[in-house]
Amino acid sequence: MKKLRLTFPLLIALAGAPAFGQTGAPAAPPTLMREHAEREAFIDDLMKRMTVDEKIGQLRLLSVPAGANPDKPRLIAEIRDGKVGAIFNTVTPKDIRVLQDAAMQSRLKIPLFFAYDVIHGQRTIFPIGLGLASTWNLDAIRKVGRISAIEASADGLDVTWSPMVDISRDPRWGRNSEGFGEDTYLTSRMGAELVKAYQGDDPTAPGSILAVVKHFAAYGAIEGGRDYNSVDMSLQRLYQDYLPPYKAALDAGAAGVMIALNALNGVPATADKWLLQDVLRKQWGFKGITISDHGAILEMIRHGVAADGRDAARLAITAGADMSMSDSIYGENLRPLLDEGRISVADIDRAARDVLRVKYDLGLFRDAYRHIGPPENDPPDVNAESRLHRADAREVARESLVLLKNEGKVLPLKKQGAIAVVGPLAKSQRDVMGNWSAAGRPEQAVSVYQGIADAVAGKASLLYAKGANVTDDPEIVKYLNLYEQDVEVDPRPPQQLIEEAVQAARQADVVVAVVGESQGMAHEASSRTDIVIPESQARLLKALKAAGKPLVVVLMNGRPLSLVWENENADAMLETWFAGTEGGNAIADVLFGDYNPSGKLPMTFPRSVGQIPLYYNHLNTGRPFDPEHPDKYTSRYFDAPNGPLFPFGYGLSYTTFSVSDVTLSAPTMPRGGKVQASVTVRNTGDRDGATVVQLYIQDPVASISRPVKELKHFQKIALKAGESRKVVFDIDENDLSFFNAQLRYGAEPGLFNVYVGLDSQDVKQASFTLR
Ligand code: BGC
């Protein structure tokens, strides 16, 4: 507790480095210290034998996609010459071995490490980040991390560019899909668990890979939600809301940090000494590797801080960017910069040491083939069914689904009669996997249609119609299909597609419409100015509604959508994000009640794009709008309500739960002490089910304005029908602490409000005082 009350150095602004000193990491045990000493001695010895060019070689990280490499002989020669440090995008033991063999023929035989974007699975694809966050279940996250690491290491990989923990309050940004949403606490917990699960207790053990947390820092706060745009943010907000998830991942042991593409307060992160040295190294004590993002060093020319490539390389290496991703900028420029005296050997040494340390920690100096194995162990078919973890994927996927509406208990559906399954995403195996789907194969993914068909086989009849294309806008189709085939267009006229779907609806007892975004619409470089369901599909939904049959909307999307019409007109709505390899089965499990939904939203769903940014933990303002006593000169829109369509933390179940009043163990908390908050949660319905009990805290009077509430704890609990359980939360001083105007971290004495409920709006309140 003392640690959290550290008094940070004053004159922070003068020092140019805001204080953010607590590492939270326990001191290393003696064995680890010995290992570190051995590691440093090993690296000292190796560094002495390395030429400057070999050191520079270690800083080059190249993308080598399998099969797309006409220049392979040149690449092999470069590796043999010690001019390459690591490779990403090569993903099978056979392909990886060829490259490692070349490294073993280099003068000093320094092994390469192999990385990949294993974001939500390697071969078995789990739900996208937003879906994983919707589980609010750390056991599920651990499972995803372990299986990802097992599958990735079996493919010869050592490192993943994950977790992505960029906080975002802007649904327009396509990369929301990759992260865990808007909340600092939830994101920190998820990211830290993933790191621990990837890396295991021993990163050199088979089945472990190292984690590189990204994108440092505050990429999720880009202006207007337009990808790669600038970020401008107060230091209070940066420290309080945006930095903690990166730090939580590092405290959990993440080996590396990927540097963000954006500029933060005018400085591109790749050139930001303050971020990369003062915050990361000095204040947080980080000892691992930093990786520039794809082409980011060269991009500093267009950011307007570097005159040319050489200047950009100088800025990056002196700021502390160890490896340059996917370009030749370090290879071409570091030597001349050194010869010209514009950088020092120490700059190169520092970066090279960081790379070698990662290789040491991976155990690659002991066995360069530790994950690759001998050729006779190569899987005969890397895509073999036997390499997948389907049961686990289905379990996690069903927990990621969020029931948004269920009027008249239209769900769960009965496995009988005729069901019309319509919509452009219903039969898509590619979309259900979501973006960044690593080595996952669409043909192994279960579409929603297939999942439903298997669930009702022999019991109900199915009708199918595509009903609409994902979008009718040819320019958008062209954009989405630029680098990969994202959307397939049915050339028939839109009206004909709709009529076919309406016919199917007329013959059915219920309609399941699978609509939303293609996976490519919620991706990198996929920002939108509106967040509605595309027009072609909205028209389909209206026609289906007019057909008069119960309408179940199954949503696939990678960002919060504005669903006002859908919420008014659909009988039921199920948010499924992109649920992964087993998505279709998981969705069918929920639609037919074989699994009772328990997911909760990790991001606020606005009513319209005009409300953005809309997030639950906002400040109150001096003129808060009071819906009970609406008045003019208050902080409000006059053309729409202030509030969201669905709040953070929201999600329904097929059963109902009640939450008792909050009981506190004491009316006051002494410094360094605790207060326990407890509620009794009862399953008041007639089905077993699970829910997430959420605890929020507010500091209503402080030296700076504090949010109306902030998530500080949660527990996911399963209750049988009629069962009740006491849920107890320990609140300590850390839960009350924040960065004040001087960026000093600590709790201020006075009253605190505690809110407990099943979403961020529907809560019960109690209060206590910190002495
Ligand atoms: C993305 C990173 C990713 C990298 C390598 C970049 O475009 O911003 O998140 O890890 O590519 O694929």
PDB file of N, CA and C and ligand atoms in Angstrom, residues 88-89 116-117 119 161-162 164 175 178 214-215 219 228 258 261 293-294 325 436 524, ligand 1:
ATOM      1  N   PHE A  88       8.932 -12.178 -39.297  1.00  0.00           N
ATOM      2  CA  PHE A  88       7.527 -12.449 -38.970  1.00  0.00           C
ATOM      3  C   PHE A  88       6.758 -12.765 -40.233  1.00  0.00           C
ATOM      4  N   ASN A  89       5.609 -13.398 -40.025  1.00  0.00           N
ATOM      5  CA  ASN A  89       4.696 -13.825 -41.099  1.00  0.00           C
ATOM      6  C   ASN A  89       5.062 -15.147 -41.766  1.00  0.00           C
ATOM      7  N   TYR A 116       4.545 -13.512 -35.109  1.00  0.00           N
ATOM      8  CA  TYR A 116       3.322 -13.466 -35.933  1.00  0.00           C
ATOM      9  C   TYR A 116       2.238 -12.741 -35.140  1.00  0.00           C
ATOM     10  N   ASP A 117       1.250 -12.256 -35.878  1.00  0.00           N
ATOM     11  CA  ASP A 117       0.106 -11.621 -35.212  1.00  0.00           C
ATOM     12  C   ASP A 117      -0.878 -12.688 -34.745  1.00  0.00           C
ATOM     13  N   ILE A 119      -3.400 -12.979 -32.538  1.00  0.00           N
ATOM     14  CA  ILE A 119      -4.168 -12.010 -31.750  1.00  0.00           C
ATOM     15  C   ILE A 119      -5.314 -12.693 -31.019  1.00  0.00           C
ATOM     16  N   TRP A 161       2.634 -10.694 -31.595  1.00  0.00           N
ATOM     17  CA  TRP A 161       2.364  -9.254 -31.494  1.00  0.00           C
ATOM     18  C   TRP A 161       1.015  -9.078 -30.801  1.00  0.00           C
ATOM     19  N   SER A 162       0.951  -9.397 -29.559  1.00  0.00           N
ATOM     20  CA  SER A 162      -0.287  -9.360 -28.788  1.00  0.00           C
ATOM     21  C   SER A 162       0.106  -9.364 -27.318  1.00  0.00           C
ATOM     22  N   MET A 164      -3.211  -6.576 -27.692  1.00  0.00           N
ATOM     23  CA  MET A 164      -3.490  -5.209 -28.113  1.00  0.00           C
ATOM     24  C   MET A 164      -4.382  -4.604 -27.033  1.00  0.00           C
ATOM     25  N   ARG A 175     -10.094  -0.629 -35.513  1.00  0.00           N
ATOM     26  CA  ARG A 175      -9.258  -1.503 -34.689  1.00  0.00           C
ATOM     27  C   ARG A 175      -9.791  -1.703 -33.284  1.00  0.00           C
ATOM     28  N   GLU A 178      -9.853  -5.339 -32.238  1.00  0.00           N
ATOM     29  CA  GLU A 178      -8.696  -6.099 -31.747  1.00  0.00           C
ATOM     30  C   GLU A 178      -8.491  -5.985 -30.237  1.00  0.00           C
ATOM     31  N   LYS A 214       0.903  -4.030 -27.437  1.00  0.00           N
ATOM     32  CA  LYS A 214       0.847  -2.926 -28.403  1.00  0.00           C
ATOM     33  C   LYS A 214      -0.432  -2.138 -28.217  1.00  0.00           C
ATOM     34  N   HIS A 215      -0.547  -0.912 -28.818  1.00  0.00           N
ATOM     35  CA  HIS A 215       0.480  -0.157 -29.534  1.00  0.00           C
ATOM     36  C   HIS A 215       0.789   1.020 -28.640  1.00  0.00           C
ATOM     37  N   TYR A 219      -2.857   4.705 -29.069  1.00  0.00           N
ATOM     38  CA  TYR A 219      -3.288   4.607 -30.477  1.00  0.00           C
ATOM     39  C   TYR A 219      -4.819   4.671 -30.574  1.00  0.00           C
ATOM     40  N   TYR A 228      -4.607   5.928 -37.925  1.00  0.00           N
ATOM     41  CA  TYR A 228      -3.264   6.536 -38.003  1.00  0.00           C
ATOM     42  C   TYR A 228      -3.268   8.035 -37.684  1.00  0.00           C
ATOM     43  N   MET A 258       5.316  -2.969 -28.721  1.00  0.00           N
ATOM     44  CA  MET A 258       5.273  -2.433 -30.075  1.00  0.00           C
ATOM     45  C   MET A 258       4.874  -0.967 -29.994  1.00  0.00           C
ATOM     46  N   LEU A 261       1.821   3.810 -34.126  1.00  0.00           N
ATOM     47  CA  LEU A 261       2.061   4.537 -35.378  1.00  0.00           C
ATOM     48  C   LEU A 261       1.769   6.029 -35.238  1.00  0.00           C
ATOM     49  N   ASP A 293       6.379  -0.158 -35.321  1.00  0.00           N
ATOM     50  CA  ASP A 293       5.318  -0.790 -36.111  1.00  0.00           C
ATOM     51  C   ASP A 293       5.685  -0.691 -37.595  1.00  0.00           C
ATOM     52  N   HIS A 294       4.931  -1.398 -38.384  1.00  0.00           N
ATOM     53  CA  HIS A 294       5.173  -1.577 -39.815  1.00  0.00           C
ATOM     54  C   HIS A 294       5.498  -0.253 -40.537  1.00  0.00           C
ATOM     55  N   MET A 325      10.645  -2.557 -38.168  1.00  0.00           N
ATOM     56  CA  MET A 325       9.790  -3.595 -38.751  1.00  0.00           C
ATOM     57  C   MET A 325       9.589  -3.390 -40.246  1.00  0.00           C
ATOM     58  N   TRP A 436      -7.424 -10.381 -38.538  1.00  0.00           N
ATOM     59  CA  TRP A 436      -6.219 -10.910 -37.870  1.00  0.00           C
ATOM     60  C   TRP A 436      -6.459 -12.356 -37.457  1.00  0.00           C
ATOM     61  N   GLU A 524      -7.742  -2.934 -39.384  1.00  0.00           N
ATOM     62  CA  GLU A 524      -6.841  -1.805 -39.571  1.00  0.00           C
ATOM     63  C   GLU A 524      -7.255  -1.087 -40.861  1.00  0.00           C
TER      64      GLU A 524
HETATM   65  C1  BGC B   1      -0.136  -3.286 -37.262  1.00  0.00           C
HETATM   66  C2  BGC B   1       0.371  -4.102 -36.093  1.00  0.00           C
HETATM   67  C3  BGC B   1       0.832  -5.461 -36.552  1.00  0.00           C
HETATM   68  C4  BGC B   1       1.870  -5.288 -37.629  1.00  0.00           C
HETATM   69  C5  BGC B   1       2.448  -6.599 -38.129  1.00  0.00           C
HETATM   70  C6  BGC B   1       0.823  -3.307 -38.430  1.00  0.00           C
HETATM   71  O1  BGC B   1       0.220  -2.773 -39.560  1.00  0.00           O
HETATM   72  O2  BGC B   1      -0.386  -1.956 -36.858  1.00  0.00           O
HETATM   73  O3  BGC B   1      -0.635  -4.213 -35.125  1.00  0.00           O
HETATM   74  O4  BGC B   1       1.328  -6.186 -35.466  1.00  0.00           O
HETATM   75  O5  BGC B   1       1.270  -4.613 -38.721  1.00  0.00           O
HETATM   76  O6  BGC B   1       1.544  -7.337 -38.841  1.00  0.00           O
END
